[in-house]
Coordinates of C-alpha atoms in Angstrom, one line a residue:
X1 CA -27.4 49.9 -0.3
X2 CA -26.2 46.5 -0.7
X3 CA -22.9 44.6 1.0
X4 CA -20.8 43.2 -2.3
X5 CA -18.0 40.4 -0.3
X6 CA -15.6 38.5 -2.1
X7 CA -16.2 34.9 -2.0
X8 CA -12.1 34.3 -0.9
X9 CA -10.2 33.8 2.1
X10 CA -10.1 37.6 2.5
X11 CA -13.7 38.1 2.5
X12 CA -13.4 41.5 1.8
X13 CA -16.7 43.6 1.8
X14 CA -18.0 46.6 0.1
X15 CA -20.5 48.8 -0.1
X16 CA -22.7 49.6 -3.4
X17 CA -25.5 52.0 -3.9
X18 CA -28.0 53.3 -4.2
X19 CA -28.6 50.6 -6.9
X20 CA -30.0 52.1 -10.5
X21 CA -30.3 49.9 -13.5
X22 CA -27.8 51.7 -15.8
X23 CA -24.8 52.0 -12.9
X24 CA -21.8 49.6 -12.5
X25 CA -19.3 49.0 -10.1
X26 CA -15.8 48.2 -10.7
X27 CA -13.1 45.4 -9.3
X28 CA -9.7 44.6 -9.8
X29 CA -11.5 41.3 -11.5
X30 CA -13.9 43.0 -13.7
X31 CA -17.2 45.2 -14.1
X32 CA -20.8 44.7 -11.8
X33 CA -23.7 46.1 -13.5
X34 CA -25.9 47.2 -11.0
X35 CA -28.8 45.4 -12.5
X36 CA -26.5 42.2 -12.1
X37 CA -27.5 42.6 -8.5
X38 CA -31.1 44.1 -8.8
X39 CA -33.9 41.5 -7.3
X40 CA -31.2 38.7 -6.5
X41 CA -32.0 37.4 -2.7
X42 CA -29.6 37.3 0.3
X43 CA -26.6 35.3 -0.5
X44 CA -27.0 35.5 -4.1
X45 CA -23.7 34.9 -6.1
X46 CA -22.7 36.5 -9.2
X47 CA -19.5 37.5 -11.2
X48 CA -17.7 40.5 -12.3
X49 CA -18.0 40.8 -16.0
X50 CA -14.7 41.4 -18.3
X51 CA -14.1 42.0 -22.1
X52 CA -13.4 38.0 -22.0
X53 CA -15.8 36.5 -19.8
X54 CA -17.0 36.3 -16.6
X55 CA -14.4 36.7 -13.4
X56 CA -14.5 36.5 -9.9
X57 CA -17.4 35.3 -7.7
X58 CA -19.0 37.8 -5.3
X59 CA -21.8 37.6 -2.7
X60 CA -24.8 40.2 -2.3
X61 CA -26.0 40.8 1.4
X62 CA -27.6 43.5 3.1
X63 CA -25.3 45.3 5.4
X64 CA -25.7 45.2 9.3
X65 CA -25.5 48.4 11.0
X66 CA -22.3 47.7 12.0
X67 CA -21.2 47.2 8.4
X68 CA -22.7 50.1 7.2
X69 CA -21.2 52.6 10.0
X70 CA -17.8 51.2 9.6
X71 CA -17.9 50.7 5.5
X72 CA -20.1 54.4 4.6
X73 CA -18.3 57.4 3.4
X74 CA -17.2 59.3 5.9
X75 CA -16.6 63.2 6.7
X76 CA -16.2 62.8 10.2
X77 CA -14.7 59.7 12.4
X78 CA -17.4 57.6 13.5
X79 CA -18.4 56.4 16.8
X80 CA -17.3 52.8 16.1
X81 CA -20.3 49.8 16.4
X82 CA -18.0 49.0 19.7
X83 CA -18.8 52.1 21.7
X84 CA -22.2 52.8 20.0
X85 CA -23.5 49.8 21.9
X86 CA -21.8 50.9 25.2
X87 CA -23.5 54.1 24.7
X88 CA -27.1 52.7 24.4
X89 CA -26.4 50.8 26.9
X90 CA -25.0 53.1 29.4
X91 CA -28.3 55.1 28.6
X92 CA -30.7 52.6 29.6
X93 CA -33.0 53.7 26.7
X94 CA -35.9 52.0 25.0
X95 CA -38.5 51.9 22.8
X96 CA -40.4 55.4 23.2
X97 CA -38.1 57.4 24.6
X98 CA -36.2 60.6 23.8
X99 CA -32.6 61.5 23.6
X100 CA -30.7 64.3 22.6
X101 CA -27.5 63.8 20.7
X102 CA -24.8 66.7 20.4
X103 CA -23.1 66.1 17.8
X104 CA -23.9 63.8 14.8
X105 CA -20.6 63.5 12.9
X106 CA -21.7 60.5 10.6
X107 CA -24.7 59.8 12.1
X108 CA -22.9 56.2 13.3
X109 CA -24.3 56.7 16.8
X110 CA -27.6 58.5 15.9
X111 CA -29.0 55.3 14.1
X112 CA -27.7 53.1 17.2
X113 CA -29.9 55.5 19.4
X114 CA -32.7 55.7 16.7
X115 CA -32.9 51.9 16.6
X116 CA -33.1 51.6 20.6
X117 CA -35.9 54.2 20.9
X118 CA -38.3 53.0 18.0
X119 CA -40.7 54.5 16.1
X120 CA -42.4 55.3 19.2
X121 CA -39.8 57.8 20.1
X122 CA -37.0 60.2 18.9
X123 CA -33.5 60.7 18.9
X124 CA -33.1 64.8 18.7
X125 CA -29.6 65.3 17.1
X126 CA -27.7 68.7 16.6
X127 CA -24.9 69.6 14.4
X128 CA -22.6 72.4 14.0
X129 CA -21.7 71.9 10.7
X130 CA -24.6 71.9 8.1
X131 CA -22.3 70.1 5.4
X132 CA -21.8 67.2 7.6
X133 CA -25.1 67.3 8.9
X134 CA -26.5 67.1 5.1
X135 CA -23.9 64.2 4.6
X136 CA -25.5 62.6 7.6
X137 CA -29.2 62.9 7.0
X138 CA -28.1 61.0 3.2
X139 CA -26.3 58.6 5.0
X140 CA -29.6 57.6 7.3
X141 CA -31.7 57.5 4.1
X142 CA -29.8 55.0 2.3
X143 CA -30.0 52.7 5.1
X144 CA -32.4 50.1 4.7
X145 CA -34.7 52.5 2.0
X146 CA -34.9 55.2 5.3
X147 CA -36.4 53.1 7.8
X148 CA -34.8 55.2 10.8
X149 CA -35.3 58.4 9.2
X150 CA -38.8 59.1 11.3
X151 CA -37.3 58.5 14.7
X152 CA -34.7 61.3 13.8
X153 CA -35.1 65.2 14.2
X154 CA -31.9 67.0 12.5
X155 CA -31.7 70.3 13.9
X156 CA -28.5 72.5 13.2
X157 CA -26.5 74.9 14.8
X158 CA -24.5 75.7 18.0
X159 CA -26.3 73.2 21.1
X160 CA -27.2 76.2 23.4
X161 CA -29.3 77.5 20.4
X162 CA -30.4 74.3 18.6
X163 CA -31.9 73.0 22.5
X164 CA -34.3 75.8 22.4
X165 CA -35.4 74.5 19.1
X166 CA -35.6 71.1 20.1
X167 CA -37.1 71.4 23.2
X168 CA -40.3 73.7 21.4
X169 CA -40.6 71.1 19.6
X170 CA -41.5 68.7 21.9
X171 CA -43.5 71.0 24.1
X172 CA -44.5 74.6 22.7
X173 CA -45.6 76.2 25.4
X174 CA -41.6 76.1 26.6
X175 CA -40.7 78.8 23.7
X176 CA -41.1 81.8 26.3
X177 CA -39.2 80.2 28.7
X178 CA -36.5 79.7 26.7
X179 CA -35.4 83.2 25.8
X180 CA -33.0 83.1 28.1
X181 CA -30.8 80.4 26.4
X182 CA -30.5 81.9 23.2
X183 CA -29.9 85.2 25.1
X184 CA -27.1 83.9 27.1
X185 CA -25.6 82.1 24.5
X186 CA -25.6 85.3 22.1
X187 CA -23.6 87.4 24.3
X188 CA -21.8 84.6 26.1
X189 CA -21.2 86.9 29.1
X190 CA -23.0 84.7 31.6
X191 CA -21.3 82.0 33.6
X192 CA -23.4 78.7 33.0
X193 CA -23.7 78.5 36.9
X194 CA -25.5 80.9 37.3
X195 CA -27.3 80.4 34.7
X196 CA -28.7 76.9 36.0
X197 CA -29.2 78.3 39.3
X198 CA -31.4 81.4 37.9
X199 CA -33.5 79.4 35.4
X200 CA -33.4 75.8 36.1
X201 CA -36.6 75.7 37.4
X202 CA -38.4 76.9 34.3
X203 CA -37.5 73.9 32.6
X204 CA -39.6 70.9 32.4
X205 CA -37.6 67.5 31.7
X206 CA -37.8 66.5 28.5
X207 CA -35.1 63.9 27.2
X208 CA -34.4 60.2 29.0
X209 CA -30.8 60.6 28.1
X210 CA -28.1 62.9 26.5
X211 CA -25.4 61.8 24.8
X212 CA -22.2 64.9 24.4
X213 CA -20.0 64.4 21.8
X214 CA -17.6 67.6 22.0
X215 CA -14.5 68.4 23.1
X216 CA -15.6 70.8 26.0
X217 CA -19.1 69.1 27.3
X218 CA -18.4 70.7 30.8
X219 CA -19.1 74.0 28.8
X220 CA -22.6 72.9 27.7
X221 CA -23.2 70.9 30.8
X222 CA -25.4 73.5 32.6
X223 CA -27.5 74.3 29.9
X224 CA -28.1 71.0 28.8
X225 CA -28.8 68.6 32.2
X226 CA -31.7 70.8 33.0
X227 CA -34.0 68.8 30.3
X228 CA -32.9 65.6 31.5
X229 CA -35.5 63.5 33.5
X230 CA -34.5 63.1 37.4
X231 CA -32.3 59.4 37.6
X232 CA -31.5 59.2 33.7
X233 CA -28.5 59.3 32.2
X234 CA -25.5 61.6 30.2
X235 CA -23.0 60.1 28.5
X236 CA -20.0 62.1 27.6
X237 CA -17.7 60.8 24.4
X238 CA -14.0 62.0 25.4
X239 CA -11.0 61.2 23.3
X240 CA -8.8 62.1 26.5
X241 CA -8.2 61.6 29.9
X242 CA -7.2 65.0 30.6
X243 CA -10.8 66.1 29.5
X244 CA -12.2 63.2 31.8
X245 CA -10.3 64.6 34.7
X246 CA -11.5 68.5 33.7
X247 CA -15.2 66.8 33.2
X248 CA -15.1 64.9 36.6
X249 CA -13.9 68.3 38.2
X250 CA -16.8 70.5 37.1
X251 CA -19.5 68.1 38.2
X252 CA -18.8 68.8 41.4
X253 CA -20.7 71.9 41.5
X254 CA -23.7 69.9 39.4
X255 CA -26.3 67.5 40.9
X256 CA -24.6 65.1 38.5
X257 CA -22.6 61.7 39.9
X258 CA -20.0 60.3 37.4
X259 CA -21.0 57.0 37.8
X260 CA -19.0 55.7 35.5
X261 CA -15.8 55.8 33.2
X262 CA -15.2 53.3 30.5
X263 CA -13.0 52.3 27.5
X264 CA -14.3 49.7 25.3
X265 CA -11.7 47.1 24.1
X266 CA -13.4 44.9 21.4
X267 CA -10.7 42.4 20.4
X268 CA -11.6 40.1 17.4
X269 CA -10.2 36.5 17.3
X270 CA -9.6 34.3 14.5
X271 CA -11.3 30.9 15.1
X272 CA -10.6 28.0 12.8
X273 CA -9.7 24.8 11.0
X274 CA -6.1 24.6 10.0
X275 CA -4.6 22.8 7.3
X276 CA -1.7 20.4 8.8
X277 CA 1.5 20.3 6.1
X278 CA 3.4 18.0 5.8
X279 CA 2.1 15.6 8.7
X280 CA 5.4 13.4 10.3
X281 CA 3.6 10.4 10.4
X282 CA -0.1 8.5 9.6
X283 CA -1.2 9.1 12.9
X284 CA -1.0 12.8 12.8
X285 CA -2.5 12.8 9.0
X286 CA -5.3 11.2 10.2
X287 CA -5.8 14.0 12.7
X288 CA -5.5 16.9 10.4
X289 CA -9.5 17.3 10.5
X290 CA -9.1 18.2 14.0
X291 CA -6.3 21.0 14.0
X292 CA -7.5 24.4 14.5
X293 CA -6.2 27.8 14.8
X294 CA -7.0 30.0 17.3
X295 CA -5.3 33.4 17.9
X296 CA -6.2 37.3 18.2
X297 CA -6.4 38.9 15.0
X298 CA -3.7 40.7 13.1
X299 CA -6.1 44.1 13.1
X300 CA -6.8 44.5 16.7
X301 CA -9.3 47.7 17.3
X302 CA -6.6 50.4 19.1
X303 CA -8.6 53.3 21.6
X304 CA -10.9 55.3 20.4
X305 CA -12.4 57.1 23.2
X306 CA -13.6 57.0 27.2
X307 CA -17.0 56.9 28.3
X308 CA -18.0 58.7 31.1
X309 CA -21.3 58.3 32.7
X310 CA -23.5 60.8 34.6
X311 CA -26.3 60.4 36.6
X312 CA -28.7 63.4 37.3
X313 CA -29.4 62.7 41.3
X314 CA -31.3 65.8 42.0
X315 CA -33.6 68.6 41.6
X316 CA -33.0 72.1 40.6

């Protein structure tokens, strides 16, 4: 995958790709052949071709991971680059360690978490939805030729089944253990209290951090902090403050301590020189170099979600 901007005021980006030689991609100022952009280096500039010439000037980059999250296809809303940053860093993770992800949507925050853990350790990630999760394991492998693919398990499936999955994976001699999970979770007719308080302590702790990206996480809560390591971290990704408040109410009975609630405002700004018309005088024409613009952007980035942080302060 390749970023394709416009060399203009605008600046407007695209994504193209996967690149083949016989493809094309089409602009209001003409055709790109893909092989137009084949082997051409950062920055390169070419033009969109047309029945009468050449048309338009472009500019081939690769795409951050910010532009790609925020330019992909999508079949879920993302977790935007803004909150995806809070979130690793809310987690504390780093290269080597494991997280488990509920909910992968477009994979936005997976590759965030996959990046921050390296190839030295793994981001388990669990879907519900095997078409999105399909769109999301293509999305990962067309980003930068697959590079994040290894530190990624994809596992699908409602969480109180896939985390018996997950966790044998990491350690096999848990898969007795774990009957109970996927027994509970068939008949759904035990209340997740008590089912911490009966089994906890057959878990051993797996994951450095959780991240919950569901309407209900409370639900999943006491099935889930179990595998996380003693001091690490849960975040929870709420739309809401009325699931905050519901959240915040049903740790009480957890050795979990919201340590923190967040929203993210990222607010862009548009930095730069101005062009002075119709100066009143000399003086001020021969200070038109130095006028500048500086003011928020017209596209300001509205809420998306809060971000509520748990710490796990105690033993089973």
């Amino acid at each position: 995958m390749v970023l394709l901007r416009e060399s203009s005021k605008t600046g407007k980006a695209t994504l193209i790709g996967p690149l083949t030689l016989e493809g094309q991609y089409g602009t209001t100022k003409g055709i790109i052949p893909h092989a137009s952009i084949i082997g051409k280096p950062p920055r390169a500039r070419i033009k969109a071709e047309t029945k009468s010439g050449y048309n338009g000037q472009y500019i081939v980059q690769f795409p951050t991971l910010a532009d790609y999250v925020l330019l992909c296809t999508r079949q879920r809303t993302p977790i935007y680059p803004k909150d995806a940053s809070a979130i690793v860093s809310m987690l504390d993770i780093s290269d080597g360690d494991r997280v488990l992800e509920a909910g992968t949507g477009n994979a936005g925050l997976t590759m965030y978490l996959a990046r921050a853990v390296g190839q030295s350790g793994k981001v388990y990630t669990v879907e519900r939805n095997k078409p999105t999760l399909l769109h999301a394991q293509n999305l990962v492998a067309q980003f930068q030729r697959g590079s994040l693919l290894p530190n990624i398990s994809f596992h699908h499936g409602d969480l109180s089944n896939a985390i018996s999955e997950t966790a044998c994976s990491i350690d096999s001699s848990l898969a007795s253990k774990l009957d109970f999970v996927a027994n509970d979770s068939a008949t759904d007719q035990s209340d997740p209290e008590d089912l911490w308080k009966q089994h906890g302590n057959l878990i051993a702790p797996l994951f450095d951090g959780i991240v919950l990206d569901m309407p209900m996480p409370w639900i999943q809560l006491p099935r889930v902090f179990v595998f996380l390591k003693l001091d690490r971290f849960i975040v929870c990704y709420l739309p809401n403050i009325s699931q905050v408040m519901q959240l915040v109410r049903a740790c009480l009975r957890w050795p979990l301590i919201v340590e923190d609630v967040i929203e993210v405002d990222w607010r862009s700004w548009d930095v730069k020189v101005a062009a002075v018309r119709n100066p009143e005088n000399a003086a001020q024409a021969n200070e038109i170099n130095d006028a500048m613009v500086c003011r928020p952007s017209h596209n300001p980035m509205s809420h998306t979600a809060f971000l509520v942080k748990l710490r796990k302060c105690g033993g089973i």
